[in-house]
XYZ file of N, CA and C in Angstrom:
582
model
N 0.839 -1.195 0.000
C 0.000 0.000 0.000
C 0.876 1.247 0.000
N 0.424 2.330 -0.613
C 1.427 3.509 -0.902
C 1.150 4.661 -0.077
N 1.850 5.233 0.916
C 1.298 5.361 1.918
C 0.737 7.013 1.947
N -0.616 7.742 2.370
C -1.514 8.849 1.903
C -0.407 10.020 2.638
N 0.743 9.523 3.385
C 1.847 10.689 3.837
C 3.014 10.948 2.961
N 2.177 12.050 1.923
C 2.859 12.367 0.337
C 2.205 13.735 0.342
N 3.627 14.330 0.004
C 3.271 15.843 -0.220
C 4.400 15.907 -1.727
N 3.814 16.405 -3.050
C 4.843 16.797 -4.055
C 4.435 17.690 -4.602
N 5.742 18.324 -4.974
C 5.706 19.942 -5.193
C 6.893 20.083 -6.224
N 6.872 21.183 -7.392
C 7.384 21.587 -8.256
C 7.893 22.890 -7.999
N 7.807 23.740 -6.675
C 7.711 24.617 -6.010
C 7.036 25.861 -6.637
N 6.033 25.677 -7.233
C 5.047 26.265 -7.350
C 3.470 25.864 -7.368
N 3.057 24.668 -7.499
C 2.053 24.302 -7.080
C 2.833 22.593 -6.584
N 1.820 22.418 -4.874
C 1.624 21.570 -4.610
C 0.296 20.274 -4.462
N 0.479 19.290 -4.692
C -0.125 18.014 -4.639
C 0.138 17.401 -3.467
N -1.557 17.019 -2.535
C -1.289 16.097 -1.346
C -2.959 15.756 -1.195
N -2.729 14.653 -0.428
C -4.054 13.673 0.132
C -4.875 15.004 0.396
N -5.958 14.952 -0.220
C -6.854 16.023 0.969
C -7.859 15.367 2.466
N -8.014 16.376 2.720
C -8.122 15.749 4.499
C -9.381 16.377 5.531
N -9.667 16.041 6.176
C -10.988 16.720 7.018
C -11.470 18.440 6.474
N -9.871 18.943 7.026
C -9.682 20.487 7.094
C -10.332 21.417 5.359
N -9.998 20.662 4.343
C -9.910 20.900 3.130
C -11.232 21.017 2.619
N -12.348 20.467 3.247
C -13.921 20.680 2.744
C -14.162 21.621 2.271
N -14.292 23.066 3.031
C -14.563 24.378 2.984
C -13.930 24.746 1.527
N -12.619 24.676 1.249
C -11.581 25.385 0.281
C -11.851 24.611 -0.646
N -12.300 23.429 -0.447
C -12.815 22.373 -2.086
C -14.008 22.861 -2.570
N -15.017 23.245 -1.766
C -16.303 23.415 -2.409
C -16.122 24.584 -2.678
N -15.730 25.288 -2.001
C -15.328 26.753 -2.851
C -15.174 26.534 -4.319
N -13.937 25.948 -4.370
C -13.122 25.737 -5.734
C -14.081 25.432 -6.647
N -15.246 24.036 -6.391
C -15.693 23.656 -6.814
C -16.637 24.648 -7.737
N -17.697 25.068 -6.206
C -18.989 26.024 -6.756
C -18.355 27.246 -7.465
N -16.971 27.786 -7.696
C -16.412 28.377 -8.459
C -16.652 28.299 -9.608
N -16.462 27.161 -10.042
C -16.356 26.302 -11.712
C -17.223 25.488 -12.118
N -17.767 25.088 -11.108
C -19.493 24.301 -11.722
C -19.988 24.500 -13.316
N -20.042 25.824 -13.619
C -20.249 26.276 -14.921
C -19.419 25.485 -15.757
N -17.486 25.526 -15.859
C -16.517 24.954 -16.782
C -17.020 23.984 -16.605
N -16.907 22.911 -15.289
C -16.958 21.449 -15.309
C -17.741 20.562 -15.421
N -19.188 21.332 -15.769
C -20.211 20.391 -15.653
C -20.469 19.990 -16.879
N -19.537 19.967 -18.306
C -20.269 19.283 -19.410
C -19.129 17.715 -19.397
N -18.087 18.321 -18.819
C -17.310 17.326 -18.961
C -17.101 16.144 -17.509
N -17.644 16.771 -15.970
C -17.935 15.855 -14.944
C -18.658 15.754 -14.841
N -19.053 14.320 -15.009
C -20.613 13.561 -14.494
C -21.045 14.310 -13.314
N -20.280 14.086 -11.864
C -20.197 14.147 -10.485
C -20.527 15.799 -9.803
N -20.098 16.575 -10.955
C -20.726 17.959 -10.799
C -21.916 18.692 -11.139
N -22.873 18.909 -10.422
C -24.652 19.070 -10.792
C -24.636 20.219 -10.532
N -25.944 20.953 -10.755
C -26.168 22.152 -9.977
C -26.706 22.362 -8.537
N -27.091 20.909 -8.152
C -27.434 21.200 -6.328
C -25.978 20.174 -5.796
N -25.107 20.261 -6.507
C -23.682 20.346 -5.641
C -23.795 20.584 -4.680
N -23.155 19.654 -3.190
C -23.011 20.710 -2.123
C -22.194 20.244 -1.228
N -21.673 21.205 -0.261
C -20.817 20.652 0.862
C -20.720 19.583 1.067
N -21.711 18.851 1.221
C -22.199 17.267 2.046
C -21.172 16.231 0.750
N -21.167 16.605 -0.371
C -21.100 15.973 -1.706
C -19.232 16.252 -1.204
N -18.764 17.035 -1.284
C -17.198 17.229 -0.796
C -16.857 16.783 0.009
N -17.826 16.652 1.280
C -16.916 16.023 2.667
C -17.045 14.562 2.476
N -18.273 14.082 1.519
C -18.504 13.051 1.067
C -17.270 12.398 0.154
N -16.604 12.996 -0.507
C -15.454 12.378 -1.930
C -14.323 12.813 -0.528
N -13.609 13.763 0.062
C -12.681 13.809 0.682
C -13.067 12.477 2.069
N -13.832 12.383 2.465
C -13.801 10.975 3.428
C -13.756 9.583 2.778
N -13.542 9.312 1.857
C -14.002 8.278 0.603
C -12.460 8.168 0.244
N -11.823 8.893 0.208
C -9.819 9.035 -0.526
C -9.510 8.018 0.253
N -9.218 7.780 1.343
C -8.126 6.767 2.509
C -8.616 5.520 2.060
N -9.936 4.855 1.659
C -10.170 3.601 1.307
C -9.657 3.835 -0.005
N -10.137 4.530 -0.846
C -9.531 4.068 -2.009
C -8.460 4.181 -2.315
N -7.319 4.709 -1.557
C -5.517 4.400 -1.725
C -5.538 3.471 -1.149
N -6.277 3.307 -0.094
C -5.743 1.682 1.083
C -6.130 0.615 -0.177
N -7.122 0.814 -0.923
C -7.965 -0.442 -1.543
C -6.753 -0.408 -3.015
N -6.219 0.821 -3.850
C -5.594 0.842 -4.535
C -6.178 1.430 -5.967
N -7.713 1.736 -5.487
C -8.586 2.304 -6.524
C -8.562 3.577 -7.133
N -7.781 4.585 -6.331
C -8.001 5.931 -6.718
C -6.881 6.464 -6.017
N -5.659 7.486 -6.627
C -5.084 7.792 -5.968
C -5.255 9.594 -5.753
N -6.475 10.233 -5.026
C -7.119 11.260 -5.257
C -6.186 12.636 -4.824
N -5.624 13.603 -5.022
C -4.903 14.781 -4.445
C -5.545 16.334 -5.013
N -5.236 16.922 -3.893
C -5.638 18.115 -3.755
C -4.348 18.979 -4.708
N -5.222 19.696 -5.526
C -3.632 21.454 -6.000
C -4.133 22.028 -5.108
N -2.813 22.687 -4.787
C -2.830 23.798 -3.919
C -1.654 24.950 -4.360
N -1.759 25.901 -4.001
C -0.380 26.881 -3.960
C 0.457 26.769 -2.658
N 1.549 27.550 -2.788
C 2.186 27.502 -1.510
C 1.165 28.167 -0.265
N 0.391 29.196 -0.381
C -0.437 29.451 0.530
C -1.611 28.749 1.177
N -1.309 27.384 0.193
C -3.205 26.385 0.793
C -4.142 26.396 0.065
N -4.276 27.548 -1.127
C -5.450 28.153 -1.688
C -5.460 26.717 -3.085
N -6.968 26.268 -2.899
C -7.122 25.086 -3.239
C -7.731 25.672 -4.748
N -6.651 24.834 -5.742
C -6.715 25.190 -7.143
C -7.658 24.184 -8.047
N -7.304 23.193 -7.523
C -8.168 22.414 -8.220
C -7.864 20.727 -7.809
N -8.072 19.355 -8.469
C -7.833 18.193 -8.429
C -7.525 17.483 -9.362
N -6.848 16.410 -8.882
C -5.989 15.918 -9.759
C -6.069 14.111 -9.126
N -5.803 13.061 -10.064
C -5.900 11.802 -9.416
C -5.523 10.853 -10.491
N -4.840 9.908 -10.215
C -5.177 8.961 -10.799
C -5.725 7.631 -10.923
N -6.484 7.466 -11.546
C -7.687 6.149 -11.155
C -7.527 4.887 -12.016
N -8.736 3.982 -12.158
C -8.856 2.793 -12.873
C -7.246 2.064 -12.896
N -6.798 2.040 -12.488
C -6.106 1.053 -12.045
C -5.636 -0.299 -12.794
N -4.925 -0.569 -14.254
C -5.121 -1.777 -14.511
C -3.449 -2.462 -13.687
N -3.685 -3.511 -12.736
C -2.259 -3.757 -12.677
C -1.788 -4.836 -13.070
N -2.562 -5.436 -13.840
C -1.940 -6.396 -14.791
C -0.844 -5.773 -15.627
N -1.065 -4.803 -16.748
C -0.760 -3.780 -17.280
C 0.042 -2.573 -16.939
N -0.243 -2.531 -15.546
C 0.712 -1.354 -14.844
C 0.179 0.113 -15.731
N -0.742 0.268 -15.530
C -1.374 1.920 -16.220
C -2.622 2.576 -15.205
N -2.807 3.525 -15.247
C -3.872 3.602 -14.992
C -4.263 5.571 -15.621
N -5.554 6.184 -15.385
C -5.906 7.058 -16.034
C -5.660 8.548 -15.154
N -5.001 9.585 -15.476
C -5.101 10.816 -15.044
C -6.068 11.318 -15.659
N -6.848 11.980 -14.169
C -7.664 13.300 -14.718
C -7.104 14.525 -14.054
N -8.168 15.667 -14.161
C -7.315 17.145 -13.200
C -8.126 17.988 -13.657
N -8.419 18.680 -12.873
C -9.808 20.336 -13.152
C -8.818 21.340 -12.173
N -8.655 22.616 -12.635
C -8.601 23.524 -12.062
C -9.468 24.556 -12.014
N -9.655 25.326 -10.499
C -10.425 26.255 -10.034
C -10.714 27.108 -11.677
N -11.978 27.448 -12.037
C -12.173 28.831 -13.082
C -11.172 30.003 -12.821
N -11.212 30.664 -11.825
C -10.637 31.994 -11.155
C -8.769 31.624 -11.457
N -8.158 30.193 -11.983
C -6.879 30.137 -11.820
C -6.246 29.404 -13.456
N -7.488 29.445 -14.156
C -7.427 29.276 -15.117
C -6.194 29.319 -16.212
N -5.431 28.944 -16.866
C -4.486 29.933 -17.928
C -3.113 29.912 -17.066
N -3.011 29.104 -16.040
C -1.674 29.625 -15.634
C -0.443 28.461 -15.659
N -0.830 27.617 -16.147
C 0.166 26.205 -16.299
C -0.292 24.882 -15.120
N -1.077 25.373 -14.191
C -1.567 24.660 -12.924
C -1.758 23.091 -13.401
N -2.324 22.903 -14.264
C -3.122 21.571 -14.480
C -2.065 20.597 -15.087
N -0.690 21.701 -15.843
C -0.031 20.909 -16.729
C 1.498 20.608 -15.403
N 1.377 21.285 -14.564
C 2.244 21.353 -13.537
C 2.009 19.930 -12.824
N 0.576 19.563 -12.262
C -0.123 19.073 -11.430
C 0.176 17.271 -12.559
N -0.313 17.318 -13.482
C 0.136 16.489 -14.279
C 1.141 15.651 -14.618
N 2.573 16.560 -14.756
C 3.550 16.537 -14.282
C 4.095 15.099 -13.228
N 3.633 15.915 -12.725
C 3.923 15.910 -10.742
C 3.580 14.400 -10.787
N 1.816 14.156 -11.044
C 1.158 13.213 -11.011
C 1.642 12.201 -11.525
N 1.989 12.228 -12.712
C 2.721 10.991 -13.733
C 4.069 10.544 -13.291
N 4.685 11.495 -12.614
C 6.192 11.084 -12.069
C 5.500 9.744 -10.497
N 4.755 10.317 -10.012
C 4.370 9.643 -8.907
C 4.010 8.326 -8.789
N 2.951 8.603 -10.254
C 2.655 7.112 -10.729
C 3.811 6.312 -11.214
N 4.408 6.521 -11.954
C 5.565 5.850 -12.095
C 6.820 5.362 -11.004
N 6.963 6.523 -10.473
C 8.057 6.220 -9.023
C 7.592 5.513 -7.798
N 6.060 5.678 -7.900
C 5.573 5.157 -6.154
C 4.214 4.187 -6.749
N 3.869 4.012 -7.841
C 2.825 2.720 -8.193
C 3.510 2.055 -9.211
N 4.288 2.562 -10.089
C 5.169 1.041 -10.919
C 4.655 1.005 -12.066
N 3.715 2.191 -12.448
C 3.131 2.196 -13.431
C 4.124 2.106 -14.775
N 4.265 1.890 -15.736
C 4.683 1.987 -17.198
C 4.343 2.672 -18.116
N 2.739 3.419 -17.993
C 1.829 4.325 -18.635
C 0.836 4.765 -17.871
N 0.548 6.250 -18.403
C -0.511 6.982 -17.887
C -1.484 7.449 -18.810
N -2.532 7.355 -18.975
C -3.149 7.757 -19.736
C -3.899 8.660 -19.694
N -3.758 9.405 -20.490
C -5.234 10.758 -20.163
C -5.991 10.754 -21.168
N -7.121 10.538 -21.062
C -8.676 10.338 -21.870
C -9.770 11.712 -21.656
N -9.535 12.408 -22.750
C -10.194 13.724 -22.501
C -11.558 14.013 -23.588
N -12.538 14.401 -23.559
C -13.332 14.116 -24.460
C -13.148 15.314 -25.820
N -13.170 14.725 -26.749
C -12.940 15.907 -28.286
C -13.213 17.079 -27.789
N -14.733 17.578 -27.094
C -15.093 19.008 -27.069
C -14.655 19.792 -25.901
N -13.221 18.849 -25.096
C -12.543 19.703 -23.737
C -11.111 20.339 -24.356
N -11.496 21.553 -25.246
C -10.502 22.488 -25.493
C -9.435 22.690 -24.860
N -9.874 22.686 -23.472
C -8.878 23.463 -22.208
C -7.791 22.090 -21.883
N -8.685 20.936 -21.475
C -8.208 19.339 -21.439
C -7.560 19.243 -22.049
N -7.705 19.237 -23.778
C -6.388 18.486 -24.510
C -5.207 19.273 -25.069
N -5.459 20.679 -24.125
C -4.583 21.567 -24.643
C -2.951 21.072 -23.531
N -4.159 21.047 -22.320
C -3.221 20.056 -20.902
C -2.263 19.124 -21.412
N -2.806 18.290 -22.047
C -2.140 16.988 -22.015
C -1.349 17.128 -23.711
N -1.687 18.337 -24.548
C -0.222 18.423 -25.537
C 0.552 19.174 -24.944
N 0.300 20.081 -24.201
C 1.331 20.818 -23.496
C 2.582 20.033 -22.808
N 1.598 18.840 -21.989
C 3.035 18.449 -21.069
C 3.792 16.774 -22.089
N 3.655 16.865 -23.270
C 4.238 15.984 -24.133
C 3.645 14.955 -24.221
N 1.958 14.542 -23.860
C 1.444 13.629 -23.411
C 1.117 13.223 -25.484
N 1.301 11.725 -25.705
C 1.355 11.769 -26.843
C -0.495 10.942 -27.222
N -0.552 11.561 -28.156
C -1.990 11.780 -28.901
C -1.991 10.530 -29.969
N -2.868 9.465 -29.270
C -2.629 8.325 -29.530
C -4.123 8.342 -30.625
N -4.889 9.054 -30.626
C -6.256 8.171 -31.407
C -7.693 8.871 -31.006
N -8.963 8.792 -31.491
C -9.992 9.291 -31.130
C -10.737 8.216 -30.583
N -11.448 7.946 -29.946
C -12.074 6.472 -29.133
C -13.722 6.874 -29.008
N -13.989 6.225 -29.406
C -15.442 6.515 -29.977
C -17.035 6.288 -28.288
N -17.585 6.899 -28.635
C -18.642 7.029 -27.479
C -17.372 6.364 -26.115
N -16.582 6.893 -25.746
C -15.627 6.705 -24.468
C -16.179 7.110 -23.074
N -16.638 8.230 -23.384
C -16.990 9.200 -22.017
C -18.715 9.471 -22.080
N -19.113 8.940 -20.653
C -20.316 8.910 -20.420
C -20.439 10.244 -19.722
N -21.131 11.224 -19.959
C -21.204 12.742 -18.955
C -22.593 12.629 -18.436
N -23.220 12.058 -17.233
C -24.755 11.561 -17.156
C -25.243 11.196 -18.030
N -26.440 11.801 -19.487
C -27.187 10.713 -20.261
C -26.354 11.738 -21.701
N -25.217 12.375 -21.707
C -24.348 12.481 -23.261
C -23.253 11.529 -23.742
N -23.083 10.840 -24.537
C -22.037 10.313 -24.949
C -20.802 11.304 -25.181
N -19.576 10.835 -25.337
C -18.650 11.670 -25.874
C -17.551 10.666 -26.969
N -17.059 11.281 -27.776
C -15.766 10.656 -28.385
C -14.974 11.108 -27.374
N -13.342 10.441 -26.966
C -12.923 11.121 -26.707
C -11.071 11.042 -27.036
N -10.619 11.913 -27.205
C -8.956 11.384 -27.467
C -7.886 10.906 -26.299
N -7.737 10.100 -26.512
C -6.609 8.972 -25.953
C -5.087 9.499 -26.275
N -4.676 10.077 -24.919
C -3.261 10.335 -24.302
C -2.415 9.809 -23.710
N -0.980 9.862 -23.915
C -0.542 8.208 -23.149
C 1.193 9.486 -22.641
N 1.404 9.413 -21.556
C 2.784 9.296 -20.886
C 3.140 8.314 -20.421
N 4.852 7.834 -21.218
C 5.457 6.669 -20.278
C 6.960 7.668 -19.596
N 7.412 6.435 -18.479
C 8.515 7.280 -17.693
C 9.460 8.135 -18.741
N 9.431 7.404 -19.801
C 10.690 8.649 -20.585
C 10.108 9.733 -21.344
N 8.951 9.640 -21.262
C 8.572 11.034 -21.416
C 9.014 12.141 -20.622
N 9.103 11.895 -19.213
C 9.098 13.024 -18.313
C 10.761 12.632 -18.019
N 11.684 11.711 -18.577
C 13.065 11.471 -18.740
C 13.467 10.704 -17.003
N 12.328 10.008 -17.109
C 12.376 9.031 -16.216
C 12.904 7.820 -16.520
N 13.347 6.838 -15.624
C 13.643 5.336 -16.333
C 12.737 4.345 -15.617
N 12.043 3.223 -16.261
C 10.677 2.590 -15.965
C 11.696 1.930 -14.875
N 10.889 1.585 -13.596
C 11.505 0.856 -12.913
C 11.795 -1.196 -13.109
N 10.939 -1.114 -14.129
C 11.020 -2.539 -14.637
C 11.197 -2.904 -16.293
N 11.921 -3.405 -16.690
C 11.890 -3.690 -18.205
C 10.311 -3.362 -19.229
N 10.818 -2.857 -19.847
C 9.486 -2.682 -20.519
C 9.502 -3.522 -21.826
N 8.199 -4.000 -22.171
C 8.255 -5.100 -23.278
C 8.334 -6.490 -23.422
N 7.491 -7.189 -24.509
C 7.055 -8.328 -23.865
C 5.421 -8.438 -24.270
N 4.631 -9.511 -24.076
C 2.938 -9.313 -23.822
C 2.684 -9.720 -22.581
N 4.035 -10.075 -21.469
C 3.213 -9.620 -19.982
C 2.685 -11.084 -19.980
């Protein structure tokens, strides 16, 4: 198990477990951006509410203990909660699993998501063993796949009805970082069918 006492930082935005204290500064963030995030998160409605945040931040510790979700808070050096970032689905046969990441509206435009990304993919690789990361963003998330060409994430394909957003389908394009992208070395041979 990988243990939720992880703080990483690029020294300008940091990534860590979020925790009791963090409710308040998440739903902020959240009811901030409701507008950006709601065509592309299922999980974001318009009667959003507190209860729904303290609800996903008490829910994180099983799913790192279980291995399902590895969920983290952006933050700046001051605390001020930018947005989220995680990586999920889990295949470990395969050693991959999927990055997502939303930043606050109000922090928009400033490299945050591609920073956070970053950060994220090194983690997966250094502290889950991963070999690939994938980011799956749907065709009509402008802001999304601008993220994932920015940080060298390579643009593998369009994947057809991929992303369920409540009752819309989406296409969506398929992004892939491995450790030498970010000039990492895989911690295990790569290659083979495993």
């Amino acid at each position: 198990m990988v243990s939720r006492d992880v703080e990483l930082s690029d020294g300008v935005v940091i990534l860590r477990p979020p925790g009791p204290d963090d409710v308040k500064g998440l739903f902020a963030a959240v009811h901030e951006s409701r507008d950006a995030l709601r065509p592309w998160m299922g999980w974001v409605s318009d009667d959003y509410t507190i209860a729904d945040t303290r609800t996903w931040i008490e829910s994180q510790p099983s799913n790192w203990e279980e291995g399902a979700h590895y969920g983290f808070l952006i933050t700046d050096d001051e605390g001020t909660v930018l947005g989220t970032c995680g990586l999920g689905h889990p295949n470990n046969v395969h050693r991959f699993a999927n990055l997502g990441y939303w930043v606050r509206s109000g922090r928009r435009g400033e490299g945050i998501a591609g920073r956070a990304t970053r950060l994220l993919a090194a983690f997966g690789f250094r502290e889950l063993d991963l070999v690939r990361v994938e980011i799956v963003v749907s065709v009509g998330n402008a802001a999304s796949l601008r993220v994932a060409e920015k940080v060298g994430a390579r643009r593998e394909g369009v994947l057809r009805n991929r992303i369920l957003v409540r009752d819309a389908v989406h296409d969506a394009v398929m992004h892939s970082l491995v450790p030498a992208d970010l000039g990492l070395e895989p911690r295990m041979e790569e290659g083979g069918n495993g």
